[in-house]
C-alpha cells in the first residue's frame, strides 16, 4: 500500500469514527423518588460534569419516544434492560435521577454495573407526601393542566405514562391521576411504597457504591463519593414547590404556542398554494 493510500484509509476511518453515534455509560443512578431534591441533585451533577437525565429533560425536549419507553417499562416491571441501556447510551446521558428513571434503578444497575447510586430522601415520609401531593401528583388535575393533558398529544402520552408509573409504585395496583380519589385516597399505600423504596435501596445496593445524600451537607460528601473537585460556587437548591407549577405552565404554553404557530404556518402555506393553483387554472382557461 502506498503512503498516499495509507493516508486516505486513515482519513476515511477517522471520518467514520466521527460520524458514529456516541455511546455513553451511565455513571450515576438516582434511586430516590421525585420530590426528594432530585432537581437539586440534577443541577449538582451537571455542575460536576455529568449529563443528567431527569423528568425535566423529557418535558424540555418533548421526548415522546422516551415517554412511550417508560410507559412500557412501568408495565413490565422494568424488565427490558437492553432498552434502558440503549436509551442512555445513545442519548449520551451519564447520570439519571428523578422519576421515571428512579423507578427502574435496579434494572439500571444491571445495565450499568459500574455505576454508583445516589439516594435522596426526605426527613420523613410525611414531608415527602406533603411535597408530592402539592406538586407532581396533582399537576394533571389542576386547570389549565387538566385540559392540556387531555388535548396536547405529548401530554396525553405523558399522562398515560404517569398512570402506569404510579401503578408501578403501588405494586401494580391500577390508578389514574384523574381518579377523583387520587392521590389522597391512596395515602397509606404511597407512604408505604416510599418507605419500602428507601429501605430496599439500602439493602440491595452495595455500600461502597451507595451514597444516601443529604443536600444540607453541600458539595463535600457528594464530591468525595464521586471523586470530584469541589466547585467554587454554592451548592444548588432548585425546583422549590412555589416554582414547580410556574415552570410547568411556562413549558406547557410554549408547547401550545408552538403547535398553533406550526398550524398557522401550514394554513398560510396552503392558502398560497391554493392561490397559485387557482391562478394557473385561470391562465389555462384564458
Short mmCIF file of N, CA and C in Angstrom, two decimals, residues 13-168:
data_model
loop_
_atom_site.label_atom_id
_atom_site.label_comp_id
_atom_site.label_asym_id
_atom_site.label_seq_id
_atom_site.Cartn_x
_atom_site.Cartn_y
_atom_site.Cartn_z
N UNK A 13 -11.23 6.26 7.93
CA UNK A 13 -11.56 5.69 9.24
C UNK A 13 -11.90 6.77 10.24
N UNK A 14 -11.17 7.87 10.22
CA UNK A 14 -11.44 8.98 11.14
C UNK A 14 -12.81 9.58 10.87
N UNK A 15 -13.17 9.69 9.57
CA UNK A 15 -14.48 10.22 9.22
C UNK A 15 -15.58 9.30 9.74
N UNK A 16 -15.39 7.99 9.59
CA UNK A 16 -16.37 7.02 10.08
C UNK A 16 -16.54 7.09 11.59
N UNK A 17 -15.41 7.24 12.29
CA UNK A 17 -15.46 7.34 13.75
C UNK A 17 -16.18 8.60 14.19
N UNK A 18 -15.91 9.69 13.48
CA UNK A 18 -16.56 10.96 13.83
C UNK A 18 -18.05 10.91 13.58
N UNK A 19 -18.45 10.15 12.54
CA UNK A 19 -19.87 10.07 12.19
C UNK A 19 -20.64 9.08 13.05
N UNK A 20 -19.93 8.20 13.77
CA UNK A 20 -20.59 7.18 14.59
C UNK A 20 -21.28 7.82 15.78
N UNK A 21 -22.46 7.33 16.17
CA UNK A 21 -23.15 7.89 17.33
C UNK A 21 -22.37 7.65 18.61
N UNK A 22 -22.45 8.62 19.53
CA UNK A 22 -21.72 8.48 20.79
C UNK A 22 -22.45 7.50 21.70
N UNK A 23 -21.69 6.70 22.41
CA UNK A 23 -22.28 5.74 23.35
C UNK A 23 -21.70 6.03 24.73
N UNK A 24 -22.50 6.64 25.58
CA UNK A 24 -22.04 6.99 26.92
C UNK A 24 -22.46 5.91 27.90
N UNK A 25 -21.71 5.78 28.95
CA UNK A 25 -22.06 4.85 30.02
C UNK A 25 -22.63 5.64 31.19
N UNK A 26 -23.73 5.14 31.72
CA UNK A 26 -24.33 5.78 32.89
C UNK A 26 -23.41 5.58 34.09
N UNK A 27 -22.99 6.66 34.71
CA UNK A 27 -22.06 6.60 35.83
C UNK A 27 -22.73 6.81 37.18
N UNK A 28 -23.86 7.51 37.17
CA UNK A 28 -24.57 7.81 38.41
C UNK A 28 -26.05 7.50 38.24
N UNK A 29 -26.61 6.73 39.16
CA UNK A 29 -28.03 6.38 39.15
C UNK A 29 -28.68 6.94 40.40
N UNK A 30 -29.74 7.72 40.21
CA UNK A 30 -30.50 8.23 41.35
C UNK A 30 -31.65 7.28 41.67
N UNK A 31 -31.75 6.88 42.91
CA UNK A 31 -32.78 5.90 43.31
C UNK A 31 -33.91 6.54 44.12
N UNK A 32 -33.84 7.84 44.36
CA UNK A 32 -34.85 8.50 45.18
C UNK A 32 -36.08 8.89 44.39
N UNK A 33 -37.23 8.86 45.04
CA UNK A 33 -38.48 9.28 44.42
C UNK A 33 -38.42 10.76 44.05
N UNK A 34 -39.29 11.16 43.11
CA UNK A 34 -39.45 12.57 42.81
C UNK A 34 -39.88 13.33 44.05
N UNK A 35 -39.48 14.60 44.13
CA UNK A 35 -39.74 15.49 45.27
C UNK A 35 -38.92 15.10 46.50
N UNK A 36 -37.72 14.57 46.26
CA UNK A 36 -36.76 14.35 47.36
C UNK A 36 -35.48 15.14 47.08
N UNK A 37 -35.61 16.21 46.30
CA UNK A 37 -34.44 17.01 45.96
C UNK A 37 -33.74 16.53 44.70
N UNK A 38 -34.49 15.87 43.82
CA UNK A 38 -33.87 15.30 42.62
C UNK A 38 -33.45 16.37 41.62
N UNK A 39 -34.17 17.49 41.57
CA UNK A 39 -33.75 18.54 40.63
C UNK A 39 -32.50 19.25 41.14
N UNK A 40 -32.40 19.40 42.45
CA UNK A 40 -31.18 19.94 43.03
C UNK A 40 -30.01 19.01 42.73
N UNK A 41 -30.24 17.70 42.84
CA UNK A 41 -29.21 16.73 42.52
C UNK A 41 -28.83 16.82 41.04
N UNK A 42 -29.81 17.01 40.17
CA UNK A 42 -29.54 17.16 38.74
C UNK A 42 -28.60 18.34 38.49
N UNK A 43 -28.91 19.47 39.11
CA UNK A 43 -28.06 20.65 38.92
C UNK A 43 -26.65 20.41 39.45
N UNK A 44 -26.56 19.76 40.60
CA UNK A 44 -25.25 19.50 41.20
C UNK A 44 -24.42 18.57 40.29
N UNK A 45 -25.05 17.52 39.79
CA UNK A 45 -24.33 16.58 38.93
C UNK A 45 -23.90 17.24 37.62
N UNK A 46 -24.76 18.07 37.06
CA UNK A 46 -24.38 18.78 35.84
C UNK A 46 -23.19 19.70 36.09
N UNK A 47 -23.17 20.34 37.24
CA UNK A 47 -22.04 21.21 37.59
C UNK A 47 -20.76 20.40 37.72
N UNK A 48 -20.88 19.16 38.11
CA UNK A 48 -19.70 18.29 38.26
C UNK A 48 -19.29 17.63 36.94
N UNK A 49 -19.99 17.97 35.87
CA UNK A 49 -19.58 17.49 34.56
C UNK A 49 -20.40 16.37 33.97
N UNK A 50 -21.45 15.94 34.66
CA UNK A 50 -22.30 14.87 34.15
C UNK A 50 -23.38 15.45 33.22
N UNK A 51 -23.88 14.61 32.34
CA UNK A 51 -25.03 14.94 31.50
C UNK A 51 -26.22 14.19 32.09
N UNK A 52 -27.05 14.92 32.84
CA UNK A 52 -28.02 14.27 33.73
C UNK A 52 -29.43 14.22 33.16
N UNK A 53 -30.00 13.03 33.18
CA UNK A 53 -31.35 12.76 32.71
C UNK A 53 -32.32 12.91 33.88
N UNK A 54 -33.41 13.63 33.63
CA UNK A 54 -34.38 13.97 34.67
C UNK A 54 -35.72 14.18 33.98
N UNK A 55 -36.81 14.11 34.68
CA UNK A 55 -38.12 14.35 34.07
C UNK A 55 -38.12 15.69 33.33
N UNK A 56 -37.36 16.65 33.82
CA UNK A 56 -37.27 17.97 33.18
C UNK A 56 -36.80 17.84 31.72
N UNK A 57 -35.85 16.92 31.49
CA UNK A 57 -35.33 16.74 30.13
C UNK A 57 -36.40 16.15 29.21
N UNK A 58 -37.24 15.29 29.74
CA UNK A 58 -38.33 14.73 28.94
C UNK A 58 -39.29 15.84 28.51
N UNK A 59 -39.63 16.73 29.45
CA UNK A 59 -40.51 17.85 29.14
C UNK A 59 -39.85 18.82 28.16
N UNK A 60 -38.64 19.26 28.51
CA UNK A 60 -37.99 20.28 27.70
C UNK A 60 -37.76 19.83 26.26
N UNK A 61 -37.41 18.55 26.10
CA UNK A 61 -37.15 18.03 24.76
C UNK A 61 -38.36 17.42 24.09
N UNK A 62 -39.52 17.42 24.79
CA UNK A 62 -40.73 16.79 24.28
C UNK A 62 -40.40 15.38 23.75
N UNK A 63 -39.71 14.61 24.59
CA UNK A 63 -39.20 13.30 24.19
C UNK A 63 -40.30 12.24 24.28
N UNK A 64 -41.20 12.28 23.32
CA UNK A 64 -42.36 11.38 23.37
C UNK A 64 -41.95 9.92 23.22
N UNK A 65 -40.85 9.64 22.50
CA UNK A 65 -40.39 8.26 22.40
C UNK A 65 -39.92 7.75 23.77
N UNK A 66 -39.32 8.64 24.57
CA UNK A 66 -38.93 8.27 25.93
C UNK A 66 -40.15 8.01 26.79
N UNK A 67 -41.18 8.83 26.61
CA UNK A 67 -42.42 8.66 27.36
C UNK A 67 -43.00 7.27 27.09
N UNK A 68 -43.02 6.88 25.82
CA UNK A 68 -43.55 5.54 25.48
C UNK A 68 -42.68 4.44 26.09
N UNK A 69 -41.36 4.65 26.07
CA UNK A 69 -40.47 3.64 26.64
C UNK A 69 -40.71 3.46 28.13
N UNK A 70 -40.82 4.58 28.87
CA UNK A 70 -41.03 4.49 30.31
C UNK A 70 -42.40 3.91 30.64
N UNK A 71 -43.39 4.22 29.79
CA UNK A 71 -44.72 3.62 29.98
C UNK A 71 -44.60 2.10 29.91
N UNK A 72 -43.89 1.62 28.89
CA UNK A 72 -43.71 0.17 28.73
C UNK A 72 -42.92 -0.42 29.89
N UNK A 73 -41.90 0.28 30.35
CA UNK A 73 -41.09 -0.21 31.47
C UNK A 73 -41.93 -0.32 32.73
N UNK A 74 -42.79 0.67 32.96
CA UNK A 74 -43.64 0.63 34.16
C UNK A 74 -44.59 -0.57 34.11
N UNK A 75 -45.04 -0.93 32.92
CA UNK A 75 -45.98 -2.02 32.79
C UNK A 75 -45.31 -3.40 32.81
N UNK A 76 -43.98 -3.45 32.52
CA UNK A 76 -43.31 -4.76 32.54
C UNK A 76 -42.28 -4.88 33.67
N UNK A 77 -42.49 -4.05 34.71
CA UNK A 77 -41.62 -4.10 35.90
C UNK A 77 -40.15 -3.85 35.58
N UNK A 78 -39.91 -2.93 34.64
CA UNK A 78 -38.55 -2.52 34.27
C UNK A 78 -37.71 -3.70 33.78
N UNK A 79 -38.36 -4.66 33.11
CA UNK A 79 -37.67 -5.89 32.72
C UNK A 79 -36.80 -5.75 31.47
N UNK A 80 -37.06 -4.73 30.66
CA UNK A 80 -36.32 -4.59 29.40
C UNK A 80 -35.02 -3.82 29.63
N UNK A 81 -34.03 -4.53 30.15
CA UNK A 81 -32.74 -3.91 30.48
C UNK A 81 -32.04 -3.39 29.23
N UNK A 82 -32.15 -4.11 28.13
CA UNK A 82 -31.49 -3.68 26.89
C UNK A 82 -32.04 -2.35 26.40
N UNK A 83 -33.35 -2.15 26.50
CA UNK A 83 -33.96 -0.89 26.07
C UNK A 83 -33.47 0.26 26.94
N UNK A 84 -33.34 0.01 28.23
CA UNK A 84 -32.83 1.04 29.14
C UNK A 84 -31.39 1.39 28.80
N UNK A 85 -30.58 0.36 28.55
CA UNK A 85 -29.17 0.59 28.19
C UNK A 85 -29.07 1.43 26.92
N UNK A 86 -29.87 1.08 25.92
CA UNK A 86 -29.85 1.82 24.66
C UNK A 86 -30.25 3.27 24.85
N UNK A 87 -31.28 3.51 25.66
CA UNK A 87 -31.75 4.87 25.88
C UNK A 87 -30.63 5.78 26.39
N UNK A 88 -29.91 5.31 27.39
CA UNK A 88 -28.89 6.16 28.00
C UNK A 88 -27.59 6.19 27.19
N UNK A 89 -27.22 5.08 26.60
CA UNK A 89 -26.01 5.07 25.79
C UNK A 89 -26.16 5.95 24.56
N UNK A 90 -27.25 5.77 23.84
CA UNK A 90 -27.44 6.54 22.60
C UNK A 90 -27.77 8.00 22.87
N UNK A 91 -28.35 8.26 24.04
CA UNK A 91 -28.66 9.65 24.38
C UNK A 91 -27.48 10.41 24.94
N UNK A 92 -26.40 9.70 25.25
CA UNK A 92 -25.23 10.37 25.79
C UNK A 92 -25.37 10.79 27.24
N UNK A 93 -26.33 10.17 27.96
CA UNK A 93 -26.54 10.53 29.37
C UNK A 93 -25.55 9.80 30.26
N UNK A 94 -24.98 10.51 31.22
CA UNK A 94 -24.03 9.87 32.13
C UNK A 94 -24.54 9.82 33.57
N UNK A 95 -25.71 10.40 33.80
CA UNK A 95 -26.35 10.32 35.11
C UNK A 95 -27.86 10.35 34.91
N UNK A 96 -28.60 9.71 35.82
CA UNK A 96 -30.06 9.68 35.72
C UNK A 96 -30.65 9.79 37.11
N UNK A 97 -31.53 10.76 37.31
CA UNK A 97 -32.18 10.96 38.61
C UNK A 97 -33.66 11.24 38.38
N UNK A 98 -34.44 11.16 39.43
CA UNK A 98 -35.86 11.50 39.41
C UNK A 98 -36.68 10.43 38.72
N UNK A 99 -38.00 10.53 38.90
CA UNK A 99 -38.92 9.73 38.10
C UNK A 99 -38.81 10.17 36.64
N UNK A 100 -38.98 9.30 35.67
CA UNK A 100 -39.32 7.89 35.81
C UNK A 100 -38.11 6.96 35.96
N UNK A 101 -36.88 7.51 35.76
CA UNK A 101 -35.69 6.65 35.79
C UNK A 101 -35.51 5.95 37.14
N UNK A 102 -35.81 6.67 38.23
CA UNK A 102 -35.55 6.11 39.56
C UNK A 102 -36.40 4.88 39.86
N UNK A 103 -37.55 4.75 39.19
CA UNK A 103 -38.37 3.56 39.45
C UNK A 103 -37.68 2.30 38.94
N UNK A 104 -36.73 2.46 38.01
CA UNK A 104 -36.02 1.32 37.41
C UNK A 104 -34.56 1.25 37.85
N UNK A 105 -34.25 1.78 39.03
CA UNK A 105 -32.84 1.87 39.42
C UNK A 105 -32.16 0.51 39.48
N UNK A 106 -32.90 -0.54 39.88
CA UNK A 106 -32.27 -1.87 39.96
C UNK A 106 -31.93 -2.41 38.57
N UNK A 107 -32.81 -2.18 37.61
CA UNK A 107 -32.51 -2.60 36.23
C UNK A 107 -31.38 -1.78 35.65
N UNK A 108 -31.31 -0.52 36.01
CA UNK A 108 -30.21 0.33 35.53
C UNK A 108 -28.88 -0.13 36.12
N UNK A 109 -28.91 -0.64 37.33
CA UNK A 109 -27.69 -1.21 37.93
C UNK A 109 -27.22 -2.43 37.15
N UNK A 110 -28.17 -3.20 36.62
CA UNK A 110 -27.81 -4.36 35.79
C UNK A 110 -27.25 -3.91 34.46
N UNK A 111 -27.84 -2.86 33.90
CA UNK A 111 -27.39 -2.35 32.60
C UNK A 111 -26.02 -1.68 32.71
N UNK A 112 -25.77 -1.03 33.85
CA UNK A 112 -24.52 -0.30 34.06
C UNK A 112 -23.92 -0.71 35.42
N UNK A 113 -23.31 -1.88 35.48
CA UNK A 113 -22.85 -2.42 36.77
C UNK A 113 -21.75 -1.60 37.45
N UNK A 114 -21.08 -0.73 36.73
CA UNK A 114 -20.03 0.09 37.33
C UNK A 114 -20.56 1.41 37.89
N UNK A 115 -21.82 1.71 37.66
CA UNK A 115 -22.39 2.98 38.10
C UNK A 115 -22.52 3.04 39.62
N UNK A 116 -22.42 4.24 40.15
CA UNK A 116 -22.66 4.49 41.57
C UNK A 116 -24.10 4.95 41.75
N UNK A 117 -24.63 4.74 42.94
CA UNK A 117 -26.02 5.08 43.23
C UNK A 117 -26.07 6.18 44.29
N UNK A 118 -26.83 7.23 43.97
CA UNK A 118 -27.06 8.30 44.95
C UNK A 118 -28.55 8.30 45.30
N UNK A 119 -28.82 8.15 46.58
CA UNK A 119 -30.22 8.07 47.04
C UNK A 119 -30.57 9.35 47.80
N UNK A 120 -31.71 9.92 47.43
CA UNK A 120 -32.21 11.10 48.13
C UNK A 120 -33.53 10.76 48.79
N UNK A 121 -33.75 11.33 49.96
CA UNK A 121 -35.00 11.09 50.69
C UNK A 121 -35.29 12.27 51.60
N UNK A 122 -36.52 12.40 51.98
CA UNK A 122 -36.93 13.46 52.91
C UNK A 122 -36.66 13.03 54.35
N UNK A 123 -36.73 13.99 55.25
CA UNK A 123 -36.51 13.66 56.66
C UNK A 123 -37.59 12.73 57.19
N UNK A 124 -38.76 12.80 56.58
CA UNK A 124 -39.84 11.89 56.99
C UNK A 124 -40.72 11.59 55.79
N UNK A 125 -41.44 10.48 55.85
CA UNK A 125 -42.35 10.13 54.78
C UNK A 125 -43.47 11.16 54.65
N UNK A 126 -43.87 11.73 55.78
CA UNK A 126 -44.93 12.74 55.78
C UNK A 126 -44.49 13.99 55.01
N UNK A 127 -43.22 14.37 55.14
CA UNK A 127 -42.70 15.51 54.39
C UNK A 127 -42.74 15.24 52.89
N UNK A 128 -42.33 14.02 52.52
CA UNK A 128 -42.38 13.67 51.10
C UNK A 128 -43.81 13.70 50.59
N UNK A 129 -44.73 13.12 51.34
CA UNK A 129 -46.12 13.06 50.93
C UNK A 129 -46.69 14.47 50.74
N UNK A 130 -46.40 15.35 51.67
CA UNK A 130 -46.89 16.73 51.58
C UNK A 130 -46.36 17.41 50.33
N UNK A 131 -45.08 17.21 50.03
CA UNK A 131 -44.48 17.83 48.85
C UNK A 131 -45.03 17.23 47.56
N UNK A 132 -45.10 15.91 47.49
CA UNK A 132 -45.55 15.23 46.26
C UNK A 132 -47.01 15.51 45.95
N UNK A 133 -47.86 15.56 46.99
CA UNK A 133 -49.29 15.77 46.75
C UNK A 133 -49.63 17.24 46.52
N UNK A 134 -48.65 18.09 46.61
CA UNK A 134 -48.84 19.51 46.28
C UNK A 134 -48.05 19.90 45.04
N UNK A 135 -47.64 18.89 44.27
CA UNK A 135 -46.88 19.19 43.05
C UNK A 135 -47.08 18.08 42.01
N UNK A 136 -46.15 17.12 41.96
CA UNK A 136 -46.14 16.15 40.86
C UNK A 136 -47.37 15.25 40.80
N UNK A 137 -48.01 15.00 41.93
CA UNK A 137 -49.16 14.09 41.93
C UNK A 137 -50.46 14.76 41.50
N UNK A 138 -50.51 16.09 41.57
CA UNK A 138 -51.79 16.75 41.27
C UNK A 138 -51.71 17.70 40.08
N UNK A 139 -50.53 17.83 39.47
CA UNK A 139 -50.39 18.79 38.38
C UNK A 139 -51.39 18.53 37.26
N UNK A 140 -51.66 17.26 36.95
CA UNK A 140 -52.58 16.93 35.87
C UNK A 140 -54.05 17.13 36.21
N UNK A 141 -54.34 17.48 37.48
CA UNK A 141 -55.73 17.67 37.91
C UNK A 141 -56.11 19.14 37.95
N UNK A 142 -55.11 20.03 37.89
CA UNK A 142 -55.36 21.45 38.04
C UNK A 142 -55.53 22.15 36.69
N UNK A 143 -56.39 23.16 36.65
CA UNK A 143 -56.55 23.96 35.45
C UNK A 143 -55.33 24.89 35.30
N UNK A 144 -54.78 25.06 34.10
CA UNK A 144 -55.23 24.54 32.80
C UNK A 144 -54.59 23.20 32.43
N UNK A 145 -53.82 22.63 33.36
CA UNK A 145 -53.09 21.41 33.03
C UNK A 145 -54.04 20.24 32.72
N UNK A 146 -55.20 20.20 33.40
CA UNK A 146 -56.14 19.11 33.13
C UNK A 146 -56.64 19.15 31.68
N UNK A 147 -56.79 20.35 31.13
CA UNK A 147 -57.19 20.49 29.73
C UNK A 147 -56.03 20.12 28.81
N UNK A 148 -54.85 20.60 29.15
CA UNK A 148 -53.65 20.32 28.35
C UNK A 148 -53.39 18.83 28.29
N UNK A 149 -53.55 18.16 29.42
CA UNK A 149 -53.27 16.73 29.49
C UNK A 149 -54.29 15.90 28.69
N UNK A 150 -55.42 16.48 28.33
CA UNK A 150 -56.42 15.75 27.57
C UNK A 150 -56.40 16.10 26.09
N UNK A 151 -55.64 17.15 25.70
CA UNK A 151 -55.71 17.63 24.32
C UNK A 151 -54.37 17.62 23.57
N UNK A 152 -53.29 17.96 24.24
CA UNK A 152 -51.97 18.04 23.57
C UNK A 152 -51.37 16.63 23.51
N UNK A 153 -51.03 16.13 22.32
CA UNK A 153 -50.55 14.73 22.18
C UNK A 153 -49.43 14.35 23.13
N UNK A 154 -48.43 15.20 23.27
CA UNK A 154 -47.32 14.86 24.17
C UNK A 154 -47.82 14.65 25.59
N UNK A 155 -48.69 15.55 26.05
CA UNK A 155 -49.16 15.47 27.43
C UNK A 155 -50.15 14.32 27.62
N UNK A 156 -50.90 13.98 26.58
CA UNK A 156 -51.78 12.81 26.68
C UNK A 156 -50.95 11.55 26.90
N UNK A 157 -49.85 11.44 26.14
CA UNK A 157 -48.95 10.29 26.31
C UNK A 157 -48.28 10.33 27.67
N UNK A 158 -47.91 11.53 28.12
CA UNK A 158 -47.25 11.69 29.42
C UNK A 158 -48.20 11.31 30.55
N UNK A 159 -49.46 11.67 30.41
CA UNK A 159 -50.46 11.32 31.43
C UNK A 159 -50.59 9.80 31.55
N UNK A 160 -50.62 9.11 30.39
CA UNK A 160 -50.71 7.65 30.40
C UNK A 160 -49.48 7.03 31.04
N UNK A 161 -48.31 7.62 30.76
CA UNK A 161 -47.08 7.12 31.38
C UNK A 161 -47.13 7.29 32.90
N UNK A 162 -47.61 8.45 33.35
CA UNK A 162 -47.70 8.70 34.79
C UNK A 162 -48.67 7.73 35.45
N UNK A 163 -49.78 7.44 34.79
CA UNK A 163 -50.72 6.46 35.33
C UNK A 163 -50.01 5.12 35.55
N UNK A 164 -49.23 4.70 34.53
CA UNK A 164 -48.51 3.43 34.62
C UNK A 164 -47.43 3.49 35.70
N UNK A 165 -46.77 4.65 35.80
CA UNK A 165 -45.69 4.81 36.78
C UNK A 165 -46.22 4.75 38.21
N UNK A 166 -47.31 5.47 38.47
CA UNK A 166 -47.86 5.45 39.83
C UNK A 166 -48.43 4.06 40.16
N UNK A 167 -48.97 3.37 39.15
CA UNK A 167 -49.44 2.00 39.36
C UNK A 167 -48.27 1.08 39.71
N UNK A 168 -47.14 1.29 39.04
CA UNK A 168 -45.92 0.52 39.33
C UNK A 168 -45.46 0.77 40.77
#
